[in-house]
mmCIF file of C-alpha atoms in Angstrom:
data_model
loop_
_atom_site.group_PDB
_atom_site.id
_atom_site.type_symbol
_atom_site.label_atom_id
_atom_site.label_comp_id
_atom_site.label_asym_id
_atom_site.label_seq_id
_atom_site.Cartn_x
_atom_site.Cartn_y
_atom_site.Cartn_z
ATOM 1 C CA MET A 721 0.000 0.000 0.000
ATOM 2 C CA GLU A 722 1.350 3.462 -1.001
ATOM 3 C CA ARG A 723 1.685 6.065 1.683
ATOM 4 C CA ALA A 724 -0.036 9.384 1.114
ATOM 5 C CA ARG A 725 2.384 12.141 0.184
ATOM 6 C CA PRO A 726 2.325 15.308 2.287
ATOM 7 C CA LEU A 727 0.759 18.344 0.650
ATOM 8 C CA PRO A 728 3.253 20.958 -0.634
ATOM 9 C CA GLY A 729 3.828 23.940 1.615
ATOM 10 C CA ARG A 730 2.645 27.478 0.848
ATOM 11 C CA ARG A 731 6.179 28.652 -0.006
ATOM 12 C CA ARG A 732 6.662 25.848 -2.537
ATOM 13 C CA ILE A 733 3.314 26.614 -4.191
ATOM 14 C CA LEU A 734 4.156 30.338 -4.482
ATOM 15 C CA LYS A 735 7.603 29.575 -5.882
ATOM 16 C CA GLY A 736 6.117 27.275 -8.521
ATOM 17 C CA ALA A 737 3.467 29.838 -9.446
ATOM 18 C CA ALA A 738 6.109 32.543 -9.854
ATOM 19 C CA LEU A 739 8.147 30.368 -12.179
ATOM 20 C CA ALA A 740 5.070 29.455 -14.190
ATOM 21 C CA ALA A 741 4.291 33.148 -14.664
ATOM 22 C CA ILE A 742 7.643 33.905 -16.360
ATOM 23 C CA PRO A 743 7.035 34.206 -20.102
ATOM 24 C CA TYR A 744 9.085 31.711 -22.055
ATOM 25 C CA ALA A 745 10.292 34.534 -24.316
ATOM 26 C CA LEU A 746 12.246 35.958 -21.368
ATOM 27 C CA LEU A 747 14.087 32.716 -20.702
ATOM 28 C CA PRO A 748 17.430 32.366 -22.489
ATOM 29 C CA ASP A 749 17.717 30.100 -25.482
ATOM 30 C CA ALA A 750 19.546 26.928 -24.468
ATOM 31 C CA ARG A 751 22.285 27.781 -26.956
ATOM 32 C CA ALA A 752 22.627 31.326 -25.588
ATOM 33 C CA GLY A 753 24.572 29.977 -22.618
ATOM 34 C CA ALA A 754 27.046 28.109 -24.800
ATOM 35 C CA ARG A 755 29.642 30.859 -24.433
ATOM 36 C CA GLY A 756 30.928 32.252 -21.173
ATOM 37 C CA ALA A 757 30.909 35.878 -22.271
ATOM 38 C CA PRO A 758 27.867 37.849 -23.435
ATOM 39 C CA VAL A 759 27.276 38.807 -27.039
ATOM 40 C CA ASP A 760 28.816 42.088 -28.208
ATOM 41 C CA TYR A 761 25.543 43.351 -29.673
ATOM 42 C CA PRO A 762 22.687 43.057 -27.153
ATOM 43 C CA ARG A 763 20.048 42.309 -29.805
ATOM 44 C CA ALA A 764 21.981 39.277 -31.089
ATOM 45 C CA ALA A 765 21.571 35.613 -30.189
ATOM 46 C CA TRP A 766 24.777 33.641 -29.677
ATOM 47 C CA GLN A 767 25.160 30.968 -32.398
ATOM 48 C CA PRO A 768 28.868 30.145 -32.170
ATOM 49 C CA ALA A 769 31.025 29.201 -35.106
ATOM 50 C CA THR A 770 33.389 26.323 -34.488
ATOM 51 C CA PRO A 771 36.771 27.564 -33.196
ATOM 52 C CA SER A 772 38.331 25.918 -36.280
ATOM 53 C CA ASN A 773 36.774 28.655 -38.442
ATOM 54 C CA TYR A 774 38.198 31.828 -36.892
ATOM 55 C CA THR A 775 41.314 33.143 -35.159
ATOM 56 C CA VAL A 776 41.287 33.960 -31.463
ATOM 57 C CA ALA A 777 42.570 37.488 -30.892
ATOM 58 C CA HIS A 778 42.161 40.382 -28.489
ATOM 59 C CA ARG A 779 40.918 43.141 -30.727
ATOM 60 C CA PRO A 780 41.025 46.082 -30.625
ATOM 61 C CA SER A 781 44.215 45.899 -28.526
ATOM 62 C CA THR A 782 45.926 43.538 -31.005
ATOM 63 C CA HIS A 783 44.346 44.918 -34.214
ATOM 64 C CA VAL A 784 42.456 48.158 -34.763
ATOM 65 C CA VAL A 785 38.905 47.556 -35.994
ATOM 66 C CA ASP A 786 38.270 50.195 -38.655
ATOM 67 C CA ARG A 787 35.668 48.864 -41.082
ATOM 68 C CA VAL A 788 32.530 46.780 -41.533
ATOM 69 C CA VAL A 789 32.234 44.369 -44.472
ATOM 70 C CA ILE A 790 28.749 43.642 -45.838
ATOM 71 C CA HIS A 791 28.130 40.155 -47.254
ATOM 72 C CA VAL A 792 25.228 38.144 -48.678
ATOM 73 C CA THR A 793 25.135 34.465 -47.708
ATOM 74 C CA GLN A 794 24.039 32.956 -51.048
ATOM 75 C CA THR A 795 22.103 30.497 -48.883
ATOM 76 C CA THR A 796 19.569 30.476 -46.073
ATOM 77 C CA TYR A 797 20.142 31.839 -42.574
ATOM 78 C CA SER A 798 20.122 28.374 -40.984
ATOM 79 C CA THR A 799 22.462 26.932 -43.596
ATOM 80 C CA ALA A 800 24.910 29.806 -43.104
ATOM 81 C CA LEU A 801 24.970 29.092 -39.363
ATOM 82 C CA SER A 802 25.563 25.389 -40.099
ATOM 83 C CA ILE A 803 28.442 26.233 -42.434
ATOM 84 C CA PHE A 804 30.127 28.313 -39.725
ATOM 85 C CA GLN A 805 29.747 25.363 -37.325
ATOM 86 C CA ASN A 806 31.379 22.941 -39.783
ATOM 87 C CA ALA A 807 35.124 22.694 -39.122
ATOM 88 C CA ARG A 808 35.838 21.637 -42.717
ATOM 89 C CA LYS A 809 34.442 24.866 -44.207
ATOM 90 C CA ARG A 810 37.167 27.242 -42.899
ATOM 91 C CA VAL A 811 34.871 30.280 -43.027
ATOM 92 C CA SER A 812 32.890 32.454 -40.621
ATOM 93 C CA ALA A 813 31.499 35.934 -40.060
ATOM 94 C CA HIS A 814 30.853 37.802 -36.861
ATOM 95 C CA TYR A 815 27.128 38.154 -37.555
ATOM 96 C CA VAL A 816 24.325 36.765 -39.724
ATOM 97 C CA VAL A 817 21.073 38.710 -40.258
ATOM 98 C CA ARG A 818 17.881 36.823 -41.155
ATOM 99 C CA SER A 819 15.747 38.117 -44.026
ATOM 100 C CA ALA A 820 12.223 37.560 -42.714
ATOM 101 C CA ASP A 821 12.474 39.372 -39.397
ATOM 102 C CA GLY A 822 15.974 40.848 -39.084
ATOM 103 C CA ARG A 823 16.996 38.388 -36.358
ATOM 104 C CA VAL A 824 20.731 38.733 -35.681
ATOM 105 C CA ALA A 825 22.979 35.817 -34.772
ATOM 106 C CA GLN A 826 26.474 36.452 -33.477
ATOM 107 C CA CYS A 827 28.828 33.657 -34.508
ATOM 108 C CA VAL A 828 32.262 35.044 -33.622
ATOM 109 C CA SER A 829 33.219 37.448 -30.853
ATOM 110 C CA GLU A 830 34.179 40.876 -32.172
ATOM 111 C CA SER A 831 37.477 40.533 -30.316
ATOM 112 C CA ASP A 832 38.316 37.538 -32.533
ATOM 113 C CA ILE A 833 39.098 37.466 -36.257
ATOM 114 C CA ALA A 834 36.365 35.940 -38.417
ATOM 115 C CA TRP A 835 37.408 34.484 -41.774
ATOM 116 C CA HIS A 836 35.002 36.348 -44.037
ATOM 117 C CA ALA A 837 36.774 38.748 -46.363
ATOM 118 C CA GLY A 838 39.241 36.475 -48.176
ATOM 119 C CA ASN A 839 41.980 38.994 -47.336
ATOM 120 C CA TRP A 840 43.878 38.512 -44.075
ATOM 121 C CA ASP A 841 44.542 42.228 -43.522
ATOM 122 C CA TYR A 842 40.860 43.056 -43.999
ATOM 123 C CA ASN A 843 39.836 40.166 -41.751
ATOM 124 C CA THR A 844 42.057 41.422 -38.947
ATOM 125 C CA HIS A 845 40.675 44.973 -39.102
ATOM 126 C CA SER A 846 36.975 44.419 -39.822
ATOM 127 C CA ILE A 847 33.672 43.070 -38.572
ATOM 128 C CA GLY A 848 31.892 40.841 -41.104
ATOM 129 C CA ILE A 849 28.100 40.848 -41.384
ATOM 130 C CA GLU A 850 26.382 38.231 -43.539
ATOM 131 C CA HIS A 851 22.822 38.809 -44.769
ATOM 132 C CA GLU A 852 20.517 35.946 -45.645
ATOM 133 C CA GLY A 853 19.733 35.836 -49.337
ATOM 134 C CA TRP A 854 21.114 35.750 -52.836
ATOM 135 C CA VAL A 855 22.595 38.670 -54.775
ATOM 136 C CA ASP A 856 20.144 38.109 -57.658
ATOM 137 C CA ARG A 857 17.013 37.834 -55.451
ATOM 138 C CA PRO A 858 16.283 41.321 -54.098
ATOM 139 C CA ALA A 859 13.140 40.134 -52.303
ATOM 140 C CA TYR A 860 15.449 38.792 -49.572
ATOM 141 C CA PHE A 861 16.573 42.351 -48.787
ATOM 142 C CA THR A 862 13.554 43.123 -46.609
ATOM 143 C CA SER A 863 12.925 46.240 -44.545
ATOM 144 C CA ALA A 864 13.476 44.172 -41.395
ATOM 145 C CA LEU A 865 16.865 42.990 -42.696
ATOM 146 C CA TYR A 866 17.999 46.495 -43.701
ATOM 147 C CA GLU A 867 16.791 48.101 -40.472
ATOM 148 C CA GLU A 868 18.273 45.575 -38.049
ATOM 149 C CA SER A 869 21.526 45.334 -39.980
ATOM 150 C CA ALA A 870 21.805 49.139 -39.980
ATOM 151 C CA ARG A 871 21.291 49.185 -36.187
ATOM 152 C CA LEU A 872 24.031 46.581 -35.839
ATOM 153 C CA THR A 873 26.435 48.449 -38.116
ATOM 154 C CA ALA A 874 25.749 51.759 -36.353
ATOM 155 C CA SER A 875 26.430 50.085 -33.006
ATOM 156 C CA ILE A 876 29.727 48.650 -34.266
ATOM 157 C CA CYS A 877 30.759 52.019 -35.701
ATOM 158 C CA ASP A 878 29.894 53.801 -32.451
ATOM 159 C CA ARG A 879 31.818 51.305 -30.298
ATOM 160 C CA TYR A 880 34.985 51.389 -32.415
ATOM 161 C CA GLY A 881 34.879 55.000 -33.624
ATOM 162 C CA ILE A 882 34.437 53.925 -37.250
ATOM 163 C CA PRO A 883 33.159 56.696 -39.546
ATOM 164 C CA LYS A 884 29.696 55.878 -40.896
ATOM 165 C CA ASN A 885 30.590 56.268 -44.550
ATOM 166 C CA ARG A 886 31.165 54.100 -47.620
ATOM 167 C CA ALA A 887 34.936 54.227 -47.186
ATOM 168 C CA HIS A 888 34.543 52.295 -43.918
ATOM 169 C CA ILE A 889 31.335 50.319 -44.545
ATOM 170 C CA ILE A 890 32.101 48.315 -47.640
ATOM 171 C CA GLY A 891 30.810 45.411 -49.697
ATOM 172 C CA HIS A 892 32.660 42.124 -49.927
ATOM 173 C CA HIS A 893 33.304 42.852 -53.592
ATOM 174 C CA GLU A 894 35.305 45.940 -52.549
ATOM 175 C CA VAL A 895 37.863 43.949 -50.551
ATOM 176 C CA PRO A 896 41.171 43.881 -52.465
ATOM 177 C CA GLY A 897 41.694 40.537 -54.183
ATOM 178 C CA SER A 898 38.076 39.462 -53.759
ATOM 179 C CA ASP A 899 36.400 37.412 -56.466
ATOM 180 C CA HIS A 900 32.975 37.852 -54.838
ATOM 181 C CA THR A 901 30.177 40.109 -56.081
ATOM 182 C CA ASP A 902 28.200 40.477 -52.855
ATOM 183 C CA PRO A 903 26.227 42.298 -51.758
ATOM 184 C CA GLY A 904 25.529 42.854 -55.462
ATOM 185 C CA VAL A 905 23.715 45.415 -57.575
ATOM 186 C CA ASN A 906 20.401 44.839 -55.784
ATOM 187 C CA TRP A 907 21.757 45.978 -52.414
ATOM 188 C CA ASP A 908 20.430 49.505 -51.821
ATOM 189 C CA TRP A 909 23.495 51.299 -50.479
ATOM 190 C CA ALA A 910 21.802 54.717 -50.346
ATOM 191 C CA ARG A 911 18.980 53.321 -48.207
ATOM 192 C CA TYR A 912 21.347 51.337 -46.028
ATOM 193 C CA MET A 913 23.692 54.237 -45.316
ATOM 194 C CA ARG A 914 20.741 56.518 -44.581
ATOM 195 C CA LEU A 915 19.507 53.978 -42.016
ATOM 196 C CA VAL A 916 22.982 53.555 -40.475
ATOM 197 C CA ASN A 917 23.294 57.312 -40.051
ATOM 198 C CA SER A 918 19.774 57.790 -38.674
ATOM 199 C CA VAL A 919 20.133 55.347 -35.759
#
């Protein structure tokens, strides 16, 4: 015969009710705790690249950060994150911005060197931001993507003292030695720079 369990005390009931009242949206994503340090951009979710795909550094003390490089993934947001987590790919970016809602994932700490530009000097001195989409599909360049990316770029520029101009916010195709075309002719630079400077 099973013994009757004692009823829970008032304190235990109140504690359980308080926890039940916390909206799930306020709880951290399980992956958010994967890294000991917080993200550099508060609106980003931590989605770490494998350490095989970037160089640990201590920027800006080891390398001055003086530009932002704009990329287009040529794949989906989730696939880009998977690529950065694949040690065989040898590529990463600091951030990825999702098309549909502007969600930002941080994949590499800004203090570290992401392998995004195809030019070591530019990698060491820049922050790389990938944008979900394809250069020949402008529908991926949504208002949410432009607006959240511009907030991110403005934040980076403010933190590192980077001028908010096209000499310091460049496309991947403008990196010396690059054979890439991103962000491509469909990227609206005038709109983007206006948003960066209005934040």
